Short mmCIF file of C-alpha atoms and ligand atoms in Angstrom, two decimals:
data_model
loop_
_atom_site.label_atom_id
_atom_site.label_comp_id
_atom_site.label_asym_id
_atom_site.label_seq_id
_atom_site.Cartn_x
_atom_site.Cartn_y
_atom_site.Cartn_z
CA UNK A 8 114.19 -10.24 43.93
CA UNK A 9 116.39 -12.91 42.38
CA UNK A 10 115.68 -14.61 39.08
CA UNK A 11 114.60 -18.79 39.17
CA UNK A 12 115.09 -21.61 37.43
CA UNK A 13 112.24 -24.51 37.31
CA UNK A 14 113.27 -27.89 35.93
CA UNK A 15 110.29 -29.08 33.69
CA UNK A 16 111.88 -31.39 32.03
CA UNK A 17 115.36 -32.94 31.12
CA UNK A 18 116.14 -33.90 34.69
CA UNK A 19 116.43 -37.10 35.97
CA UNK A 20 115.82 -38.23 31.85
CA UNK A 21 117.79 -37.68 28.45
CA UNK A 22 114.26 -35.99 26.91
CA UNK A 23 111.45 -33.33 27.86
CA UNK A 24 114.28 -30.52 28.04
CA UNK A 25 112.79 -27.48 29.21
CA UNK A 26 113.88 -25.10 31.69
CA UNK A 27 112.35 -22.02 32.78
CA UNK A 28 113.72 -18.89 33.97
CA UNK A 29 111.32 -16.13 35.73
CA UNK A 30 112.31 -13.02 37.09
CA UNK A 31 110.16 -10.38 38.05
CA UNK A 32 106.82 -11.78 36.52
CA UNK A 33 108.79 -12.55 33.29
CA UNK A 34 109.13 -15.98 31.89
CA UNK A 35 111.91 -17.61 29.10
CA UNK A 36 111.65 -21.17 28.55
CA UNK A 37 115.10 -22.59 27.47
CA UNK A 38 114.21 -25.63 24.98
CA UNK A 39 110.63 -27.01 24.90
CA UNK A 40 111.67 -30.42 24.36
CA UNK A 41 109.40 -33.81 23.92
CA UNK A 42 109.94 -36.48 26.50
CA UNK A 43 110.46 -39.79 24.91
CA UNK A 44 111.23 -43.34 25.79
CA UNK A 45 109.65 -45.10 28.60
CA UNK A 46 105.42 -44.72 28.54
CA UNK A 47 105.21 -42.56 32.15
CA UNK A 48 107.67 -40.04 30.58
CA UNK A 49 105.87 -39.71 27.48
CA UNK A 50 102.73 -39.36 29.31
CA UNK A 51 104.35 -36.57 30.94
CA UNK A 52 103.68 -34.79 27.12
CA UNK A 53 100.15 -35.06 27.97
CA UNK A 54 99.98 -33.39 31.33
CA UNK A 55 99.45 -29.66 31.45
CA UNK A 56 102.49 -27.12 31.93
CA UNK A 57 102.73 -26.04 35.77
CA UNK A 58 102.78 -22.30 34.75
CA UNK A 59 100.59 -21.24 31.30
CA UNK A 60 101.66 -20.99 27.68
CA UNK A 61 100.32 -17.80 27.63
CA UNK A 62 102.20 -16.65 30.42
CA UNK A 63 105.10 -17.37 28.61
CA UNK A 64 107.47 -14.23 27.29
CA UNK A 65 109.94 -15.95 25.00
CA UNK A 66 111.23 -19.32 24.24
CA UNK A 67 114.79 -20.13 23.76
CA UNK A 68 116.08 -23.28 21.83
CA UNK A 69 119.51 -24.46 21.85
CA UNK A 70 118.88 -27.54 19.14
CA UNK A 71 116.54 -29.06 16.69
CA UNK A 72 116.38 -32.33 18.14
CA UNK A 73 112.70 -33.24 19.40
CA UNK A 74 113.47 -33.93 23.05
CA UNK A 75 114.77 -29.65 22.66
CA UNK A 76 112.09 -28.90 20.31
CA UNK A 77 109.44 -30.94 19.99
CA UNK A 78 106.66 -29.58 22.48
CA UNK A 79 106.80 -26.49 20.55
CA UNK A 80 103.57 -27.12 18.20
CA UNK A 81 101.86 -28.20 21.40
CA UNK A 82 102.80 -24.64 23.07
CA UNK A 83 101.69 -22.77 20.45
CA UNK A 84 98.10 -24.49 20.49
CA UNK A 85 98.00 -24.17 23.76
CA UNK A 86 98.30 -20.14 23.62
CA UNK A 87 101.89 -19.38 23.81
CA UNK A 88 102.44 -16.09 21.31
CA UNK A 89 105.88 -14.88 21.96
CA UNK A 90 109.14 -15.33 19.58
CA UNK A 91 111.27 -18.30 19.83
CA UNK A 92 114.62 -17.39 19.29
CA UNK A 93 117.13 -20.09 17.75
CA UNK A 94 120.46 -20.35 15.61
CA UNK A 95 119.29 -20.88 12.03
CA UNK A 96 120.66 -24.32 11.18
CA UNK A 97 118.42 -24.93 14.00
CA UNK A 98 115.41 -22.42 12.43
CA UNK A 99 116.17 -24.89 9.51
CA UNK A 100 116.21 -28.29 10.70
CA UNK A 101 112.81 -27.15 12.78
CA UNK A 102 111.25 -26.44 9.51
CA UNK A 103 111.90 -29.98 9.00
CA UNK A 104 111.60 -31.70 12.32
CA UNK A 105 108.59 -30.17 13.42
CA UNK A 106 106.05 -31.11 10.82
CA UNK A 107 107.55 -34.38 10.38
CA UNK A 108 106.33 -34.78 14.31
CA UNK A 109 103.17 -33.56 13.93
CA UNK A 110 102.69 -36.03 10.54
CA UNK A 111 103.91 -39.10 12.56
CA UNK A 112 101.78 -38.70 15.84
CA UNK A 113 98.61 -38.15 12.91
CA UNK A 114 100.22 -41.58 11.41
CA UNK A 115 100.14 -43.11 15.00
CA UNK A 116 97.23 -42.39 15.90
CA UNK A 117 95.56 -42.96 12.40
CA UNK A 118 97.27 -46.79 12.56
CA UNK A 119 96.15 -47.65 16.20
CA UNK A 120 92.88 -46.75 15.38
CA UNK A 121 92.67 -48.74 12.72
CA UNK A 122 94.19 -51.67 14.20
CA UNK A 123 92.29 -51.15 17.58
CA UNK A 124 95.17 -51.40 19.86
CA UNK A 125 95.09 -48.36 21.45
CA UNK A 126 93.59 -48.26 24.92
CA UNK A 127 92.39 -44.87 24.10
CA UNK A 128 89.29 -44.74 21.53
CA UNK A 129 90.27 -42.77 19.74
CA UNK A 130 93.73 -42.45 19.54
CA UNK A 131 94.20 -38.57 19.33
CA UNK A 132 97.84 -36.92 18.08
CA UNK A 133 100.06 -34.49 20.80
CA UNK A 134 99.58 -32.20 17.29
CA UNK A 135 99.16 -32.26 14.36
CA UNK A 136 101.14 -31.49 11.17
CA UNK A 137 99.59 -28.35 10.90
CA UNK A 138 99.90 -27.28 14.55
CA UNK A 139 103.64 -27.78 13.77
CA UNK A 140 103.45 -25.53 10.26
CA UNK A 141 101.84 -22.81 12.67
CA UNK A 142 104.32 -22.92 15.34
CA UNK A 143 107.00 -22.11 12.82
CA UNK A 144 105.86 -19.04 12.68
CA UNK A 145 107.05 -17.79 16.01
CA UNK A 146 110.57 -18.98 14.94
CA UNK A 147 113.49 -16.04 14.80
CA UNK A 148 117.11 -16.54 13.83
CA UNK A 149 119.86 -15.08 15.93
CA UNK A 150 123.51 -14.99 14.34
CA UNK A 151 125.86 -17.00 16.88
CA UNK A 152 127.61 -14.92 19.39
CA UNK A 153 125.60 -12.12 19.10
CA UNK A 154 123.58 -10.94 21.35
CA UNK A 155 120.21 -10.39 21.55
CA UNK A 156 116.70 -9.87 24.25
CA UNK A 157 114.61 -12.16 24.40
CA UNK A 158 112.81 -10.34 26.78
CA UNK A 159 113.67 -6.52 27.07
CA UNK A 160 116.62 -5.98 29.33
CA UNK A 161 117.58 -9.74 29.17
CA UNK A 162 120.92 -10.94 27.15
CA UNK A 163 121.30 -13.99 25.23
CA UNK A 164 123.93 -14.69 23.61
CA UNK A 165 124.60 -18.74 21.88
CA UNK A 166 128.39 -20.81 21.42
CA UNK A 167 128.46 -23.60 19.30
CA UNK A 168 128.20 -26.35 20.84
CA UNK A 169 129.48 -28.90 18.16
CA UNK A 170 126.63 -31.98 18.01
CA UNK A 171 124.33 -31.15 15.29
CA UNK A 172 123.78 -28.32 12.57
CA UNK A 173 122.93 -25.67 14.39
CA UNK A 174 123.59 -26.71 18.36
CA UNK A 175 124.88 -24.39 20.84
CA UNK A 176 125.43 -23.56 23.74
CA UNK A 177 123.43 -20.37 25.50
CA UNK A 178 124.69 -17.79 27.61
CA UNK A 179 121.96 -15.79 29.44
CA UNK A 180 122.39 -12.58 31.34
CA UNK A 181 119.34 -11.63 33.63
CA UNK A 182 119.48 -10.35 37.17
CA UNK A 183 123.17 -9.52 37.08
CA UNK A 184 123.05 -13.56 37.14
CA UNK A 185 125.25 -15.10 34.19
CA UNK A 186 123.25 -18.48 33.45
CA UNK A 187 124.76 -20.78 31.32
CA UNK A 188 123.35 -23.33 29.31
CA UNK A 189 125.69 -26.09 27.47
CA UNK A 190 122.83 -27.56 25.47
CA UNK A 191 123.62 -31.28 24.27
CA UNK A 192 127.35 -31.02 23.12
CA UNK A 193 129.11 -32.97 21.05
CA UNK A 194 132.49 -34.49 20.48
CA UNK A 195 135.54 -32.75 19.91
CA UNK A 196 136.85 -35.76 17.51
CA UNK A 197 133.10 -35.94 15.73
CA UNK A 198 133.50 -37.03 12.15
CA UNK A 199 131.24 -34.34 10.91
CA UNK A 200 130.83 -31.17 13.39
CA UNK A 201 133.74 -28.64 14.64
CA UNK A 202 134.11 -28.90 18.12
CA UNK A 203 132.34 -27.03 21.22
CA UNK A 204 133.58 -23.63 22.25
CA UNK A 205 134.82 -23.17 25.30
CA UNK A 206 132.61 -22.06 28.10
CA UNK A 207 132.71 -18.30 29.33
CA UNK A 208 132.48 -17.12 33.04
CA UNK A 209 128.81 -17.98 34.44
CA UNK A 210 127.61 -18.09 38.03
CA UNK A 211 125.26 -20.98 37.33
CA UNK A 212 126.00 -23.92 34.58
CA UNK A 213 123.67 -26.24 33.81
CA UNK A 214 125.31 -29.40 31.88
CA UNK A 215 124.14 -32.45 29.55
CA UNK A 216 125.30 -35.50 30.89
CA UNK A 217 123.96 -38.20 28.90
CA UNK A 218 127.40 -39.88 28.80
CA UNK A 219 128.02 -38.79 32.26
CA UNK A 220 129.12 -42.13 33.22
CA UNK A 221 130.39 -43.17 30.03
CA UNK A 222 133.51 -42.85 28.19
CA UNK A 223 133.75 -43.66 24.10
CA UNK A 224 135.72 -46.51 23.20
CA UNK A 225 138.88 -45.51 21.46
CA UNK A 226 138.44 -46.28 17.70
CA UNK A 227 136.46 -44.27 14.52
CA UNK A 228 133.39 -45.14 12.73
CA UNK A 229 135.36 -46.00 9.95
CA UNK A 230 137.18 -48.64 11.78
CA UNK A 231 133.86 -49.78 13.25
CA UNK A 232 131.77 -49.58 10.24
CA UNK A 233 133.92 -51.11 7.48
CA UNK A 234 134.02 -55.07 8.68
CA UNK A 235 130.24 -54.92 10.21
CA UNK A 236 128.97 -54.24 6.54
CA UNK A 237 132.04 -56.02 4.86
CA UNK A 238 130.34 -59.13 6.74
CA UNK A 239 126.97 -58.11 5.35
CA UNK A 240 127.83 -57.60 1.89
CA UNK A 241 129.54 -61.45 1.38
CA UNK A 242 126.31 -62.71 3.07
CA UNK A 243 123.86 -61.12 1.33
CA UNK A 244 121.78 -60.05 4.04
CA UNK A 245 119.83 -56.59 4.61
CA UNK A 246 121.17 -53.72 7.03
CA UNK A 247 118.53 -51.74 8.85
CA UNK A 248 120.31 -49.16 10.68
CA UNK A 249 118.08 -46.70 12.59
CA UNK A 250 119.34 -42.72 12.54
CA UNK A 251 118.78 -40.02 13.93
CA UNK A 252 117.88 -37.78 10.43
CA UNK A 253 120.08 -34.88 11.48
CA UNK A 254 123.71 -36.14 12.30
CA UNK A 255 123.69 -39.67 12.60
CA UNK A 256 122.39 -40.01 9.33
CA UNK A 257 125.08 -37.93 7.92
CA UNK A 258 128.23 -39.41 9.60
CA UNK A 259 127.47 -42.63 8.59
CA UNK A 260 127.36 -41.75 4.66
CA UNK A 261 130.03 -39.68 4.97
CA UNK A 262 131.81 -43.14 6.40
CA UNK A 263 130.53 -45.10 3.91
CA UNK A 264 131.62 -43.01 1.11
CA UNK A 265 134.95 -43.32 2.85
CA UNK A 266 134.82 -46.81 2.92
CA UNK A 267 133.86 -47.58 -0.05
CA UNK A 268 136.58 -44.64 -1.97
CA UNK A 269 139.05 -46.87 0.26
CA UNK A 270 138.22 -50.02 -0.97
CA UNK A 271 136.75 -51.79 1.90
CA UNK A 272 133.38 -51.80 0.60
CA UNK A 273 132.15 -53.35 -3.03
CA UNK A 274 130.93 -49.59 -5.16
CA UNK A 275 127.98 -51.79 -5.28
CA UNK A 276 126.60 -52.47 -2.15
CA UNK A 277 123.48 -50.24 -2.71
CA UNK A 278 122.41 -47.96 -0.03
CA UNK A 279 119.42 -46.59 0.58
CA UNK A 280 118.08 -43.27 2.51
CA UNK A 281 114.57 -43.97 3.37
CA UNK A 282 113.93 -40.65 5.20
CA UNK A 283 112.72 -37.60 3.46
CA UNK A 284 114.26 -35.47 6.59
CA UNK A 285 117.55 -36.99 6.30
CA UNK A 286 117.75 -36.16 2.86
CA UNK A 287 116.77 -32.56 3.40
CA UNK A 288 119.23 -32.25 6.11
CA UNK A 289 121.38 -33.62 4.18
CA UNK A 290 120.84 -30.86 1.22
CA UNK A 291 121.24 -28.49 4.04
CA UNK A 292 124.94 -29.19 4.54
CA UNK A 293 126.12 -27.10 1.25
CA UNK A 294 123.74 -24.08 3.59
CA UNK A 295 125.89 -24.50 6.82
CA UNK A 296 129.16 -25.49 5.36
CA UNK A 297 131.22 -23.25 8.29
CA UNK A 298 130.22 -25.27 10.91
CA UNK A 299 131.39 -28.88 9.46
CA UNK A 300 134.81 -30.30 9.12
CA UNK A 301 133.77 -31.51 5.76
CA UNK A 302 135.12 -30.18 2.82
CA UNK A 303 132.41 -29.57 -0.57
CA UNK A 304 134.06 -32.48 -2.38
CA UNK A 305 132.96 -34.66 1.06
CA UNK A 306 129.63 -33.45 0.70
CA UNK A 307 128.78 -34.44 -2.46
CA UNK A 308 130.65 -37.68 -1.78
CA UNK A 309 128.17 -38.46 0.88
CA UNK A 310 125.46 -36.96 -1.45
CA UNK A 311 125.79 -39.66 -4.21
CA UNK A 312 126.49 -42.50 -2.27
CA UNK A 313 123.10 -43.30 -1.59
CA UNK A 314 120.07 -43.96 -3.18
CA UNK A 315 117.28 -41.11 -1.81
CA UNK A 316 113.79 -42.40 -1.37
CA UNK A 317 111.35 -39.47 -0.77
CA UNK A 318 108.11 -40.80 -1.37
CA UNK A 319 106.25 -44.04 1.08
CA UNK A 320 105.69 -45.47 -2.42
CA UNK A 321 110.02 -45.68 -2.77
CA UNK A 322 110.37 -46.70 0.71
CA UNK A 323 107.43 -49.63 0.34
CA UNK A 324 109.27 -51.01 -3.02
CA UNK A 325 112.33 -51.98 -0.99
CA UNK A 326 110.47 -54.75 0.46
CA UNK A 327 110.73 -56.32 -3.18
CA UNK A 328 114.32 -56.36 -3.34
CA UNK A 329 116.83 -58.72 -1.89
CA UNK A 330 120.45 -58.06 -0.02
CA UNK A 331 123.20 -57.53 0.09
CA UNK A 332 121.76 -53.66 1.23
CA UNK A 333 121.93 -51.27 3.24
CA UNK A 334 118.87 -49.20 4.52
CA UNK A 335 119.16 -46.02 6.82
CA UNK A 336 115.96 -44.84 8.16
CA UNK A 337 114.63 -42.89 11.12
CA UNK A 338 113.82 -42.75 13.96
CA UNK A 339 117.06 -43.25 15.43
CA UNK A 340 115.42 -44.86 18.49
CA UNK A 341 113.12 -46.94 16.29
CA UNK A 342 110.37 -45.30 18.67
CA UNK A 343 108.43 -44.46 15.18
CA UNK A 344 108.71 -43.53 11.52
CA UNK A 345 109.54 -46.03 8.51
CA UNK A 346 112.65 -47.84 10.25
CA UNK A 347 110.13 -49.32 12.13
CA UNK A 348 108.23 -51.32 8.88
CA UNK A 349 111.93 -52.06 7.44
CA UNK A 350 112.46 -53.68 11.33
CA UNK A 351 109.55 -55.95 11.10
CA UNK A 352 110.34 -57.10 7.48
CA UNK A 353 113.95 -58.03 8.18
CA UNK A 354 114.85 -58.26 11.78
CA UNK A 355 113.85 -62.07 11.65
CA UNK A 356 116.09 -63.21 9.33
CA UNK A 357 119.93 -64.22 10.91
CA UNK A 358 121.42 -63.23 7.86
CA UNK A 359 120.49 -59.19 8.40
CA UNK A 360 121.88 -56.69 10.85
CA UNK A 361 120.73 -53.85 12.92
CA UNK A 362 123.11 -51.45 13.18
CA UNK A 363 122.16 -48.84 16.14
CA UNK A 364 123.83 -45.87 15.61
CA UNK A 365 123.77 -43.58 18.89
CA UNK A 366 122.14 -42.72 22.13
CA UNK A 367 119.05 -45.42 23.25
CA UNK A 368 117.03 -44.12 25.55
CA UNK A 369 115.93 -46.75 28.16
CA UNK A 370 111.93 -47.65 27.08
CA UNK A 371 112.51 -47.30 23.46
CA UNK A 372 112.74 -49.89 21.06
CA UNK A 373 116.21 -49.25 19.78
CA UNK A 374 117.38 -50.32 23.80
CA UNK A 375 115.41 -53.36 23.57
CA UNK A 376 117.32 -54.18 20.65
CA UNK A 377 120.54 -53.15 22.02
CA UNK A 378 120.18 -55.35 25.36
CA UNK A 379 119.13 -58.19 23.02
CA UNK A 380 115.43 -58.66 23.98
CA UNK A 381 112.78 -60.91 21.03
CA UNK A 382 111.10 -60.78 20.19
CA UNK A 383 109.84 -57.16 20.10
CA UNK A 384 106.94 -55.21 19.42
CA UNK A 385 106.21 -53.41 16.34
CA UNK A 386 102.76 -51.84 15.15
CA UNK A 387 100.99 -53.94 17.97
CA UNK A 388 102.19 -57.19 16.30
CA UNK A 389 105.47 -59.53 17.96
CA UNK A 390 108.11 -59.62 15.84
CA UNK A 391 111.09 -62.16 16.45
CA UNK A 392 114.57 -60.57 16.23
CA UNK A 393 117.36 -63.34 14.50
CA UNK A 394 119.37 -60.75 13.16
CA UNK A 395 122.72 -59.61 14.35
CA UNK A 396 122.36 -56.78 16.38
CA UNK A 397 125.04 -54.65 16.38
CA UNK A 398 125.31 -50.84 18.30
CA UNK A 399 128.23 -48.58 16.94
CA UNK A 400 129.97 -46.48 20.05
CA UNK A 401 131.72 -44.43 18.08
CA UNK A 402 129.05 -42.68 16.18
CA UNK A 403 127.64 -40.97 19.80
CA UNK A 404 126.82 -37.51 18.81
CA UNK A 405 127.59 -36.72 22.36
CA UNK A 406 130.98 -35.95 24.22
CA UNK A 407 131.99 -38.49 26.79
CA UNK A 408 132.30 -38.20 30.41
CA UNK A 409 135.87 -36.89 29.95
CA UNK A 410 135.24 -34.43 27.37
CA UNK A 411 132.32 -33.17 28.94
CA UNK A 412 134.61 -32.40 32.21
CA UNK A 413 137.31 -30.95 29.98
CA UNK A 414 135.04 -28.64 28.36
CA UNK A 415 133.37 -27.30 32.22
CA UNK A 416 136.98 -27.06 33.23
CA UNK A 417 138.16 -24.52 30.46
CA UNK A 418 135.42 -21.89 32.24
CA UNK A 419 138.04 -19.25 33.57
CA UNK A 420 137.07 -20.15 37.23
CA UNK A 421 134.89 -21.78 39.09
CA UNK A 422 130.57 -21.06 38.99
CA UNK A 423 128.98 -20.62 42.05
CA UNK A 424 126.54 -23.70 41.11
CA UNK A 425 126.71 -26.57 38.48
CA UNK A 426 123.52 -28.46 37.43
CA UNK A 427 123.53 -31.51 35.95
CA UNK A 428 120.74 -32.13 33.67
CA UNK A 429 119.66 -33.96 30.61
CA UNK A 430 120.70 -37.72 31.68
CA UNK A 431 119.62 -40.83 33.11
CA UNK A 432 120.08 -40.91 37.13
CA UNK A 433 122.78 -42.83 37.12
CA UNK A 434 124.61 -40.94 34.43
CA UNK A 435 123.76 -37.42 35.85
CA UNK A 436 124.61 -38.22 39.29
CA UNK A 437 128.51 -39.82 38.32
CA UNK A 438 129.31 -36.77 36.41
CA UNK A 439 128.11 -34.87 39.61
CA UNK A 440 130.22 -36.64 41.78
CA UNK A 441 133.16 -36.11 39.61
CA UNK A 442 132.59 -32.41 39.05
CA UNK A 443 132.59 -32.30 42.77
CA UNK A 444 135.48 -34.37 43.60
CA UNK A 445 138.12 -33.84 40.54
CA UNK A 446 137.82 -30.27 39.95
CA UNK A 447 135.70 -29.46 44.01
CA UNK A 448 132.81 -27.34 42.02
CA UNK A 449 129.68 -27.78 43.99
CA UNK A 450 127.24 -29.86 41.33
CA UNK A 451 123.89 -31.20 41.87
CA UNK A 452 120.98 -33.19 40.22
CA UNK A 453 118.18 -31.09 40.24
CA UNK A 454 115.01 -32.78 40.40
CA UNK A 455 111.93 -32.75 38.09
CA UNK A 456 109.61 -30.00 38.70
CA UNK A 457 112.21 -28.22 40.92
CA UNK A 458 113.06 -24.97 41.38
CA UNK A 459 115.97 -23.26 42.41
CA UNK A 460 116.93 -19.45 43.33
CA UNK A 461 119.87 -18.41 40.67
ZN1 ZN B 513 120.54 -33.43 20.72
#
């Protein structure tokens, strides 16, 4: 009997990534991600699993990032027991991530109720903060490129794959099938992460293709950064830039730092972190220093060029102070989190900027910014957006269209199937047809809920 693969999320949409493989009554779920973005995906996060928690043997993740990770807390509560096997930058970053989820969707909840604009009375959390301190438990670090069961008799073995602390790439053995799984990969030129591995010899591949039918604009962060907030600083106006805590965040102090040791930005333009997971990633870095391009000096450059605000009581002071600064918070989408109170407070002045530092998914706030719209709607009030918006290309934690057919086409020879997975349609299905036409692999879109003989 041959081993299956079930889309459950991450097709046809960026977020939800989870994939399940069964063989022979045996389950692994690869990533347990969070859809986000657009209100029918994220409803998706309330509809029940099509097979059990329970019935689950191990989980898999290849990243920390929510839309990989996320759904976690909410499969432990609902009675899956088994390991979940990671890298451990990503082991780390979960110990961060996950709680801060859980603490938000209690803050969510906690302010709709009190403001009476949910349609739901009450407003109830996915989880909770502690669901997410429980789920940790499960969580079991695997040193990269060795190889390890998940489930007895079934190999694992994870690449990095560049992107964030701790990404990478999985390689799964089950069946006599070789399954492999790029996981979101970055750059090869990223300012802050080595690049992917290549990919070994696989009979299935499924690939990310959230730039699928996009290629980066030629041009560094630095070069994009520098006159944006050299702009700022002679007007005296207030950056909010929205980041993602893990990456983003980082690359753009590590830039700044740059910029300002160059010259081309005043020491004293203040910056601000307002994100107590940033600033743990952040510490972090000195952890994982192997897989960065950064050297220590760098990282305590990026260390001390901003001002760290842990505590809501920091982050609420701001609000007292006037510009010229510069305030990085998350979420990187502005789809929750404090970026979102900075957003109301400044976005309506046309001497500020939003800076948007990465991937939007369509539905979130951070694309309504990006494609201009006001005014927008924050904490069920309209807020009217006068500030320059600005969205920076060339801090995409993501490879390109290009690299990510240069990286499939380093695999010795051709797989006997290619998926493409973790895009919008559009995106998915032009890296599909160029897999199938520039280097004739057969490709497809798989489609949610699906499921597919290996
Ligand atoms: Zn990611």
């Amino acid at each position: 009997m041959s081993a299956t693969i079930t889309f459950l999320g991450g097709a046809d949409s960026v977020t939800g990534s989870k994939y399940l493989v069964e063989h022979r009554h045996q389950r692994l779920l690869v990533d347990c991600g969070l859809f986000q973005g657009y209100k029918q995906l994220r409803l998706r996060n309330w509809a029940p699993l099509p097979v059990a928690p329970d019935q689950i043997d191990a989980v898999v993740l290849t990243h920390a990032h929510l839309d990989h990770s996320g759904y976690l807390p909410l499969l432990v509560k609902q009675g899956f027991a088994g390991r979940v096997h990671a890298t451990s930058g990503t082991v780390d970053l979960c110990r961060i991530l996950l709680p801060d989820s859980g603490h938000i969707q209690e803050e969510d909840a906690a302010f709709a109720n009190r403001h009476g604009f949910s349609k739901h009375a009450p407003a109830l959390p996915l989880y909770t903060r502690q669901d997410a301190l429980d789920s940790l438990r499960q969580l079991h670090a695997e040193p990269v490129h060795a190889v390890f069961e998940p489930i007895r008799g079934w190999k694992a073995r994870f690449l990095r794959a560049g992107h964030i602390l701790g990404a990478a790439s999985l390689l799964l053995e089950v069946a006599g099938r070789r399954i492999l799984f790029s996981g979101d990969l970055g750059r090869p030129d990223d300012p802050l992460m080595a690049p992917p591995e290549p990919p070994p010899q696989a009979d299935t591949v499924l690939i990310e293709s959230t730039y699928g039918d996009r290629l980066h604009p030629e041009g560094k962060l630095f070069a994009e950064l520098g006159p944006l907030l050299g702009k700022l600083a002679q007007r005296g106006g207030v950056a909010v830039v929205p980041v993602f805590a893990v990456g983003r965040a980082q690359a753009v102090l590590h830039t700044i730092a740059q910029l300002k040791a160059a010259g081309e930005l005043p020491r004293s333009l203040p910056i601000f972190l307002d994100s107590p997971m940033a600033i743990h990633t952040t510490a972090l870095f000195q952890k994982h220093m192997g897989e960065y391009r950064l050297s220590a000096a760098e990282v305590q450059a990026m260390d001390r060029v901003a001002t760290m605000l842990e505590t809501p009581e920091q982050s609420k002071s701001l609000a007292r102070r006037h510009g010229p600064m510069v305030i990085l918070a998350a979420s990187g989408m502005a789809t929750g989190g404090r970026v979102l109170h900075h957003l109301a407070q400044y976005a309506g002045d046309h001497r500020n900027m939003v800076i948007l530092t990465g991937f939007q998914a369509p539905g979130t706030r951070g694309a309504s910014l990006a494609a201009g719209q006001s005014p927008i709607r924050i904490h069920g009030q309209d807020v009217v957006v006068r500030a320059e918006i600005a969205q920076i290309a060339s801090a995409s934690a993501h490879a390109d269209a290009n690299q990510l057919l240069a990286w499939l086409h380093q695999m010795p020879s051709a797989p006997g199937q290619v998926y493409v997975v973790h895009g919008e349609r559009a995106a998915s299905d032009m890296l599909r047809q160029r897999i199938a036409h520039e280097i004739k692999w057969r490709a497809i879109v798989p489609e949610h809920g699906a499921t597919w003989p290996l």
